[in-house]
Amino acid sequence: MFNSNFKESTSKEIELEDKKAADVVEFLKCFYPNMKHPVTGDNVLQVLPLAHEYQSPLVATCEDFMSQMCKPDKSLTVSTLLDYILAGEKYGLTSFLEAAIEFSAHVDFELLNGKMTIKSWVNCKNVYDKTIDNSIFLKFLKIDLETRYKIAKIRLQKIEMDRKRRENLDEVEEDYRIILCSEIKNANN
């Protein structure tokens, strides 16, 4: 809108329907270089929708930020990871989704599904209760089936590599790859 031949590019005033003022302010702070306001974990999900809608270069900045957060040393919560994946799917952030899928494959699958084991001390014994965090569970269900499939596929490959390493099998390779039935069908077509 700002860089194209839309009527808004020359208007002095633009009406922004269905936008929260705080989101627009945050977007503009990040948009204008002289503001030196970075995209952070606190604002990336505010900035990204507006950056995408207005075809701003901030889309790439948001994608880079979310990709950088998909590392073990970043302390990303499962809930936030799922929020990022849902945003990545919605706005077509393919390179982020690749990083998020790889990262998610190393997160305990029960945590991704919102299942938690809570340890408590009852009658002088450790008691383990399984609970489900419905908000995480529902977010996980909203993730596209293809994305969930890719996460599961990488998890399976990792499990197979770990098993072979434990068994000290000679055929273990760093790029060990399992060919799944669906891939065989696609290759034959």
PDB file of C-alpha atoms in Angstrom:
ATOM      1  CA  MET A   1       0.000   0.000   0.000  1.00  0.00           C
ATOM      2  CA  PHE A   2       2.787   2.439   0.919  1.00  0.00           C
ATOM      3  CA  ASN A   3       4.996   1.483  -2.033  1.00  0.00           C
ATOM      4  CA  SER A   4       2.342   0.722  -4.661  1.00  0.00           C
ATOM      5  CA  ASN A   5       0.014   2.768  -6.845  1.00  0.00           C
ATOM      6  CA  PHE A   6      -2.905   2.630  -4.407  1.00  0.00           C
ATOM      7  CA  LYS A   7      -4.867   5.761  -3.573  1.00  0.00           C
ATOM      8  CA  GLU A   8      -3.594   5.482   0.019  1.00  0.00           C
ATOM      9  CA  SER A   9      -0.003   6.086  -1.125  1.00  0.00           C
ATOM     10  CA  THR A  10      -0.800   9.768  -1.763  1.00  0.00           C
ATOM     11  CA  SER A  11      -3.461  10.321   0.902  1.00  0.00           C
ATOM     12  CA  LYS A  12      -2.710  12.439   3.926  1.00  0.00           C
ATOM     13  CA  GLU A  13      -5.101  10.419   6.040  1.00  0.00           C
ATOM     14  CA  ILE A  14      -5.851   6.694   5.858  1.00  0.00           C
ATOM     15  CA  GLU A  15      -8.729   5.046   7.668  1.00  0.00           C
ATOM     16  CA  LEU A  16      -7.660   1.752   9.184  1.00  0.00           C
ATOM     17  CA  GLU A  17     -10.807  -0.250   9.856  1.00  0.00           C
ATOM     18  CA  ASP A  18     -10.727  -3.202  12.233  1.00  0.00           C
ATOM     19  CA  LYS A  19      -7.243  -2.323  13.499  1.00  0.00           C
ATOM     20  CA  LYS A  20      -6.225  -1.868  17.114  1.00  0.00           C
ATOM     21  CA  ALA A  21      -4.481   1.437  17.693  1.00  0.00           C
ATOM     22  CA  ALA A  22      -1.764  -0.240  19.798  1.00  0.00           C
ATOM     23  CA  ASP A  23      -0.977  -2.687  16.953  1.00  0.00           C
ATOM     24  CA  VAL A  24      -0.736   0.129  14.395  1.00  0.00           C
ATOM     25  CA  VAL A  25       1.538   2.166  16.676  1.00  0.00           C
ATOM     26  CA  GLU A  26       3.780  -0.858  17.235  1.00  0.00           C
ATOM     27  CA  PHE A  27       3.895  -1.543  13.488  1.00  0.00           C
ATOM     28  CA  LEU A  28       4.807   2.056  12.683  1.00  0.00           C
ATOM     29  CA  LYS A  29       7.518   2.138  15.370  1.00  0.00           C
ATOM     30  CA  CYS A  30       9.122  -0.911  13.758  1.00  0.00           C
ATOM     31  CA  PHE A  31       8.456   0.310  10.213  1.00  0.00           C
ATOM     32  CA  TYR A  32      10.243   3.651  10.433  1.00  0.00           C
ATOM     33  CA  PRO A  33      14.030   3.167  10.660  1.00  0.00           C
ATOM     34  CA  ASN A  34      14.626   6.362  12.633  1.00  0.00           C
ATOM     35  CA  MET A  35      12.489   4.951  15.474  1.00  0.00           C
ATOM     36  CA  LYS A  36      15.021   2.123  16.023  1.00  0.00           C
ATOM     37  CA  HIS A  37      12.284  -0.058  17.513  1.00  0.00           C
ATOM     38  CA  PRO A  38      13.102  -3.737  16.962  1.00  0.00           C
ATOM     39  CA  VAL A  39      10.765  -6.633  16.344  1.00  0.00           C
ATOM     40  CA  THR A  40      10.701  -8.645  19.587  1.00  0.00           C
ATOM     41  CA  GLY A  41       8.829 -11.519  21.175  1.00  0.00           C
ATOM     42  CA  ASP A  42       6.482  -8.976  22.703  1.00  0.00           C
ATOM     43  CA  ASN A  43       5.438  -7.401  19.396  1.00  0.00           C
ATOM     44  CA  VAL A  44       6.107  -9.815  16.522  1.00  0.00           C
ATOM     45  CA  LEU A  45       2.533 -11.155  16.462  1.00  0.00           C
ATOM     46  CA  GLN A  46       1.223  -7.563  16.493  1.00  0.00           C
ATOM     47  CA  VAL A  47       3.512  -6.353  13.717  1.00  0.00           C
ATOM     48  CA  LEU A  48       3.334  -9.355  11.360  1.00  0.00           C
ATOM     49  CA  PRO A  49      -0.359  -9.116  10.345  1.00  0.00           C
ATOM     50  CA  LEU A  50      -0.034  -5.428   9.468  1.00  0.00           C
ATOM     51  CA  ALA A  51       3.322  -5.934   7.754  1.00  0.00           C
ATOM     52  CA  HIS A  52       1.763  -8.668   5.629  1.00  0.00           C
ATOM     53  CA  GLU A  53      -1.373  -6.692   4.848  1.00  0.00           C
ATOM     54  CA  TYR A  54       0.607  -3.612   3.790  1.00  0.00           C
ATOM     55  CA  GLN A  55       3.294  -5.647   1.973  1.00  0.00           C
ATOM     56  CA  SER A  56       6.012  -4.220   4.169  1.00  0.00           C
ATOM     57  CA  PRO A  57       9.601  -5.483   4.289  1.00  0.00           C
ATOM     58  CA  LEU A  58       8.906  -6.042   7.987  1.00  0.00           C
ATOM     59  CA  VAL A  59       7.427  -9.418   7.016  1.00  0.00           C
ATOM     60  CA  ALA A  60      10.969 -10.691   6.421  1.00  0.00           C
ATOM     61  CA  THR A  61      12.136  -9.134   9.694  1.00  0.00           C
ATOM     62  CA  CYS A  62       9.328 -10.877  11.593  1.00  0.00           C
ATOM     63  CA  GLU A  63      10.096 -14.167   9.840  1.00  0.00           C
ATOM     64  CA  ASP A  64      13.793 -13.879  10.684  1.00  0.00           C
ATOM     65  CA  PHE A  65      13.005 -13.092  14.311  1.00  0.00           C
ATOM     66  CA  MET A  66      10.659 -16.065  14.689  1.00  0.00           C
ATOM     67  CA  SER A  67      13.208 -18.357  12.997  1.00  0.00           C
ATOM     68  CA  GLN A  68      15.902 -17.201  15.424  1.00  0.00           C
ATOM     69  CA  MET A  69      13.599 -18.010  18.338  1.00  0.00           C
ATOM     70  CA  CYS A  70      13.401 -21.654  17.206  1.00  0.00           C
ATOM     71  CA  LYS A  71      16.619 -22.586  18.975  1.00  0.00           C
ATOM     72  CA  PRO A  72      17.047 -24.485  22.246  1.00  0.00           C
ATOM     73  CA  ASP A  73      18.804 -21.601  24.010  1.00  0.00           C
ATOM     74  CA  LYS A  74      15.921 -19.133  23.451  1.00  0.00           C
ATOM     75  CA  SER A  75      13.490 -20.519  26.085  1.00  0.00           C
ATOM     76  CA  LEU A  76      10.525 -20.337  23.725  1.00  0.00           C
ATOM     77  CA  THR A  77       7.363 -21.649  25.372  1.00  0.00           C
ATOM     78  CA  VAL A  78       5.308 -24.318  23.629  1.00  0.00           C
ATOM     79  CA  SER A  79       2.319 -21.970  23.525  1.00  0.00           C
ATOM     80  CA  THR A  80       4.355 -19.234  21.810  1.00  0.00           C
ATOM     81  CA  LEU A  81       5.924 -21.745  19.405  1.00  0.00           C
ATOM     82  CA  LEU A  82       2.443 -22.874  18.356  1.00  0.00           C
ATOM     83  CA  ASP A  83       1.321 -19.239  17.968  1.00  0.00           C
ATOM     84  CA  TYR A  84       4.325 -18.614  15.722  1.00  0.00           C
ATOM     85  CA  ILE A  85       3.604 -21.738  13.639  1.00  0.00           C
ATOM     86  CA  LEU A  86      -0.030 -20.710  13.168  1.00  0.00           C
ATOM     87  CA  ALA A  87       1.096 -17.222  12.073  1.00  0.00           C
ATOM     88  CA  GLY A  88       3.732 -18.733   9.780  1.00  0.00           C
ATOM     89  CA  GLU A  89       1.085 -20.866   8.092  1.00  0.00           C
ATOM     90  CA  LYS A  90      -1.360 -17.963   7.798  1.00  0.00           C
ATOM     91  CA  TYR A  91       1.172 -15.601   6.209  1.00  0.00           C
ATOM     92  CA  GLY A  92       3.103 -18.152   4.125  1.00  0.00           C
ATOM     93  CA  LEU A  93       6.436 -17.876   5.971  1.00  0.00           C
ATOM     94  CA  THR A  94       8.037 -20.965   4.437  1.00  0.00           C
ATOM     95  CA  SER A  95      11.590 -20.547   5.712  1.00  0.00           C
ATOM     96  CA  PHE A  96      10.297 -19.945   9.238  1.00  0.00           C
ATOM     97  CA  LEU A  97       8.054 -22.998   9.005  1.00  0.00           C
ATOM     98  CA  GLU A  98      11.040 -25.148   8.025  1.00  0.00           C
ATOM     99  CA  ALA A  99      12.939 -23.955  11.118  1.00  0.00           C
ATOM    100  CA  ALA A 100       9.870 -24.355  13.340  1.00  0.00           C
ATOM    101  CA  ILE A 101       9.161 -27.879  12.090  1.00  0.00           C
ATOM    102  CA  GLU A 102      12.760 -28.921  12.720  1.00  0.00           C
ATOM    103  CA  PHE A 103      12.691 -27.348  16.181  1.00  0.00           C
ATOM    104  CA  SER A 104       9.274 -28.813  17.046  1.00  0.00           C
ATOM    105  CA  ALA A 105      10.478 -32.291  16.160  1.00  0.00           C
ATOM    106  CA  HIS A 106      12.850 -32.056  19.137  1.00  0.00           C
ATOM    107  CA  VAL A 107      10.187 -30.895  21.593  1.00  0.00           C
ATOM    108  CA  ASP A 108       8.510 -33.589  23.680  1.00  0.00           C
ATOM    109  CA  PHE A 109       5.436 -34.580  21.677  1.00  0.00           C
ATOM    110  CA  GLU A 110       3.192 -34.654  24.737  1.00  0.00           C
ATOM    111  CA  LEU A 111       4.124 -31.032  25.455  1.00  0.00           C
ATOM    112  CA  LEU A 112       3.225 -30.061  21.888  1.00  0.00           C
ATOM    113  CA  ASN A 113      -0.177 -31.653  22.446  1.00  0.00           C
ATOM    114  CA  GLY A 114      -0.702 -29.848  25.738  1.00  0.00           C
ATOM    115  CA  LYS A 115      -0.276 -32.974  27.841  1.00  0.00           C
ATOM    116  CA  MET A 116       1.701 -32.493  31.029  1.00  0.00           C
ATOM    117  CA  THR A 117       2.750 -34.794  33.809  1.00  0.00           C
ATOM    118  CA  ILE A 118       2.544 -33.174  37.207  1.00  0.00           C
ATOM    119  CA  LYS A 119       4.525 -34.697  40.028  1.00  0.00           C
ATOM    120  CA  SER A 120       3.139 -34.316  43.523  1.00  0.00           C
ATOM    121  CA  TRP A 121       3.877 -35.764  46.930  1.00  0.00           C
ATOM    122  CA  VAL A 122       0.909 -37.646  48.424  1.00  0.00           C
ATOM    123  CA  ASN A 123       1.064 -39.914  51.477  1.00  0.00           C
ATOM    124  CA  CYS A 124       4.876 -40.021  51.364  1.00  0.00           C
ATOM    125  CA  LYS A 125       4.880 -41.147  47.706  1.00  0.00           C
ATOM    126  CA  ASN A 126       5.491 -39.463  44.385  1.00  0.00           C
ATOM    127  CA  VAL A 127       2.251 -39.339  42.424  1.00  0.00           C
ATOM    128  CA  TYR A 128       2.218 -38.507  38.731  1.00  0.00           C
ATOM    129  CA  ASP A 129      -0.925 -37.052  37.215  1.00  0.00           C
ATOM    130  CA  LYS A 130      -1.405 -36.425  33.517  1.00  0.00           C
ATOM    131  CA  THR A 131      -3.281 -33.269  32.677  1.00  0.00           C
ATOM    132  CA  ILE A 132      -4.107 -31.519  29.441  1.00  0.00           C
ATOM    133  CA  ASP A 133      -3.627 -27.806  28.852  1.00  0.00           C
ATOM    134  CA  ASN A 134      -6.630 -27.200  26.615  1.00  0.00           C
ATOM    135  CA  SER A 135      -5.300 -23.940  25.168  1.00  0.00           C
ATOM    136  CA  ILE A 136      -2.135 -25.661  23.899  1.00  0.00           C
ATOM    137  CA  PHE A 137      -4.076 -28.725  22.782  1.00  0.00           C
ATOM    138  CA  LEU A 138      -6.493 -26.567  20.760  1.00  0.00           C
ATOM    139  CA  LYS A 139      -3.641 -24.576  19.184  1.00  0.00           C
ATOM    140  CA  PHE A 140      -1.940 -27.812  18.162  1.00  0.00           C
ATOM    141  CA  LEU A 141      -5.155 -29.012  16.503  1.00  0.00           C
ATOM    142  CA  LYS A 142      -5.343 -25.758  14.495  1.00  0.00           C
ATOM    143  CA  ILE A 143      -1.950 -26.406  12.926  1.00  0.00           C
ATOM    144  CA  ASP A 144      -2.265 -27.611   9.356  1.00  0.00           C
ATOM    145  CA  LEU A 145      -2.228 -31.396   9.033  1.00  0.00           C
ATOM    146  CA  GLU A 146       0.691 -31.232   6.587  1.00  0.00           C
ATOM    147  CA  THR A 147       2.791 -29.301   9.125  1.00  0.00           C
ATOM    148  CA  ARG A 148       1.953 -31.819  11.860  1.00  0.00           C
ATOM    149  CA  TYR A 149       2.889 -34.605   9.444  1.00  0.00           C
ATOM    150  CA  LYS A 150       6.271 -33.010   8.744  1.00  0.00           C
ATOM    151  CA  ILE A 151       6.952 -32.685  12.484  1.00  0.00           C
ATOM    152  CA  ALA A 152       6.036 -36.344  13.019  1.00  0.00           C
ATOM    153  CA  LYS A 153       8.204 -37.447  10.088  1.00  0.00           C
ATOM    154  CA  ILE A 154      11.303 -35.696  11.450  1.00  0.00           C
ATOM    155  CA  ARG A 155      10.561 -37.088  14.935  1.00  0.00           C
ATOM    156  CA  LEU A 156      10.392 -40.601  13.472  1.00  0.00           C
ATOM    157  CA  GLN A 157      13.682 -40.117  11.643  1.00  0.00           C
ATOM    158  CA  LYS A 158      15.301 -38.905  14.863  1.00  0.00           C
ATOM    159  CA  ILE A 159      13.962 -41.895  16.812  1.00  0.00           C
ATOM    160  CA  GLU A 160      15.302 -44.297  14.188  1.00  0.00           C
ATOM    161  CA  MET A 161      18.723 -42.623  14.189  1.00  0.00           C
ATOM    162  CA  ASP A 162      18.851 -42.730  17.994  1.00  0.00           C
ATOM    163  CA  ARG A 163      17.877 -46.411  18.000  1.00  0.00           C
ATOM    164  CA  LYS A 164      20.560 -47.281  15.467  1.00  0.00           C
ATOM    165  CA  ARG A 165      23.167 -45.318  17.415  1.00  0.00           C
ATOM    166  CA  ARG A 166      22.247 -47.158  20.614  1.00  0.00           C
ATOM    167  CA  GLU A 167      22.571 -50.446  18.791  1.00  0.00           C
ATOM    168  CA  ASN A 168      25.886 -49.281  17.272  1.00  0.00           C
ATOM    169  CA  LEU A 169      24.818 -50.240  13.803  1.00  0.00           C
ATOM    170  CA  ASP A 170      27.322 -49.440  11.070  1.00  0.00           C
ATOM    171  CA  GLU A 171      24.772 -48.085   8.604  1.00  0.00           C
ATOM    172  CA  VAL A 172      23.969 -44.990  10.681  1.00  0.00           C
ATOM    173  CA  GLU A 173      24.576 -41.846   8.671  1.00  0.00           C
ATOM    174  CA  GLU A 174      24.190 -38.224   9.718  1.00  0.00           C
ATOM    175  CA  ASP A 175      21.653 -37.686   6.974  1.00  0.00           C
ATOM    176  CA  TYR A 176      19.743 -40.893   7.657  1.00  0.00           C
ATOM    177  CA  ARG A 177      16.444 -40.727   5.823  1.00  0.00           C
ATOM    178  CA  ILE A 178      13.366 -42.901   6.055  1.00  0.00           C
ATOM    179  CA  ILE A 179      11.313 -43.146   2.898  1.00  0.00           C
ATOM    180  CA  LEU A 180       7.648 -43.252   3.821  1.00  0.00           C
ATOM    181  CA  CYS A 181       4.945 -45.008   1.782  1.00  0.00           C
ATOM    182  CA  SER A 182       3.454 -41.704   0.606  1.00  0.00           C
ATOM    183  CA  GLU A 183       6.852 -40.624  -0.738  1.00  0.00           C
ATOM    184  CA  ILE A 184       7.244 -43.883  -2.668  1.00  0.00           C
ATOM    185  CA  LYS A 185       3.809 -43.344  -4.285  1.00  0.00           C
ATOM    186  CA  ASN A 186       4.714 -39.752  -5.232  1.00  0.00           C
ATOM    187  CA  ALA A 187       8.069 -40.843  -6.695  1.00  0.00           C
ATOM    188  CA  ASN A 188       6.405 -43.491  -8.857  1.00  0.00           C
ATOM    189  CA  ASN A 189       3.847 -41.054 -10.307  1.00  0.00           C
TER     190      ASN A 189
END
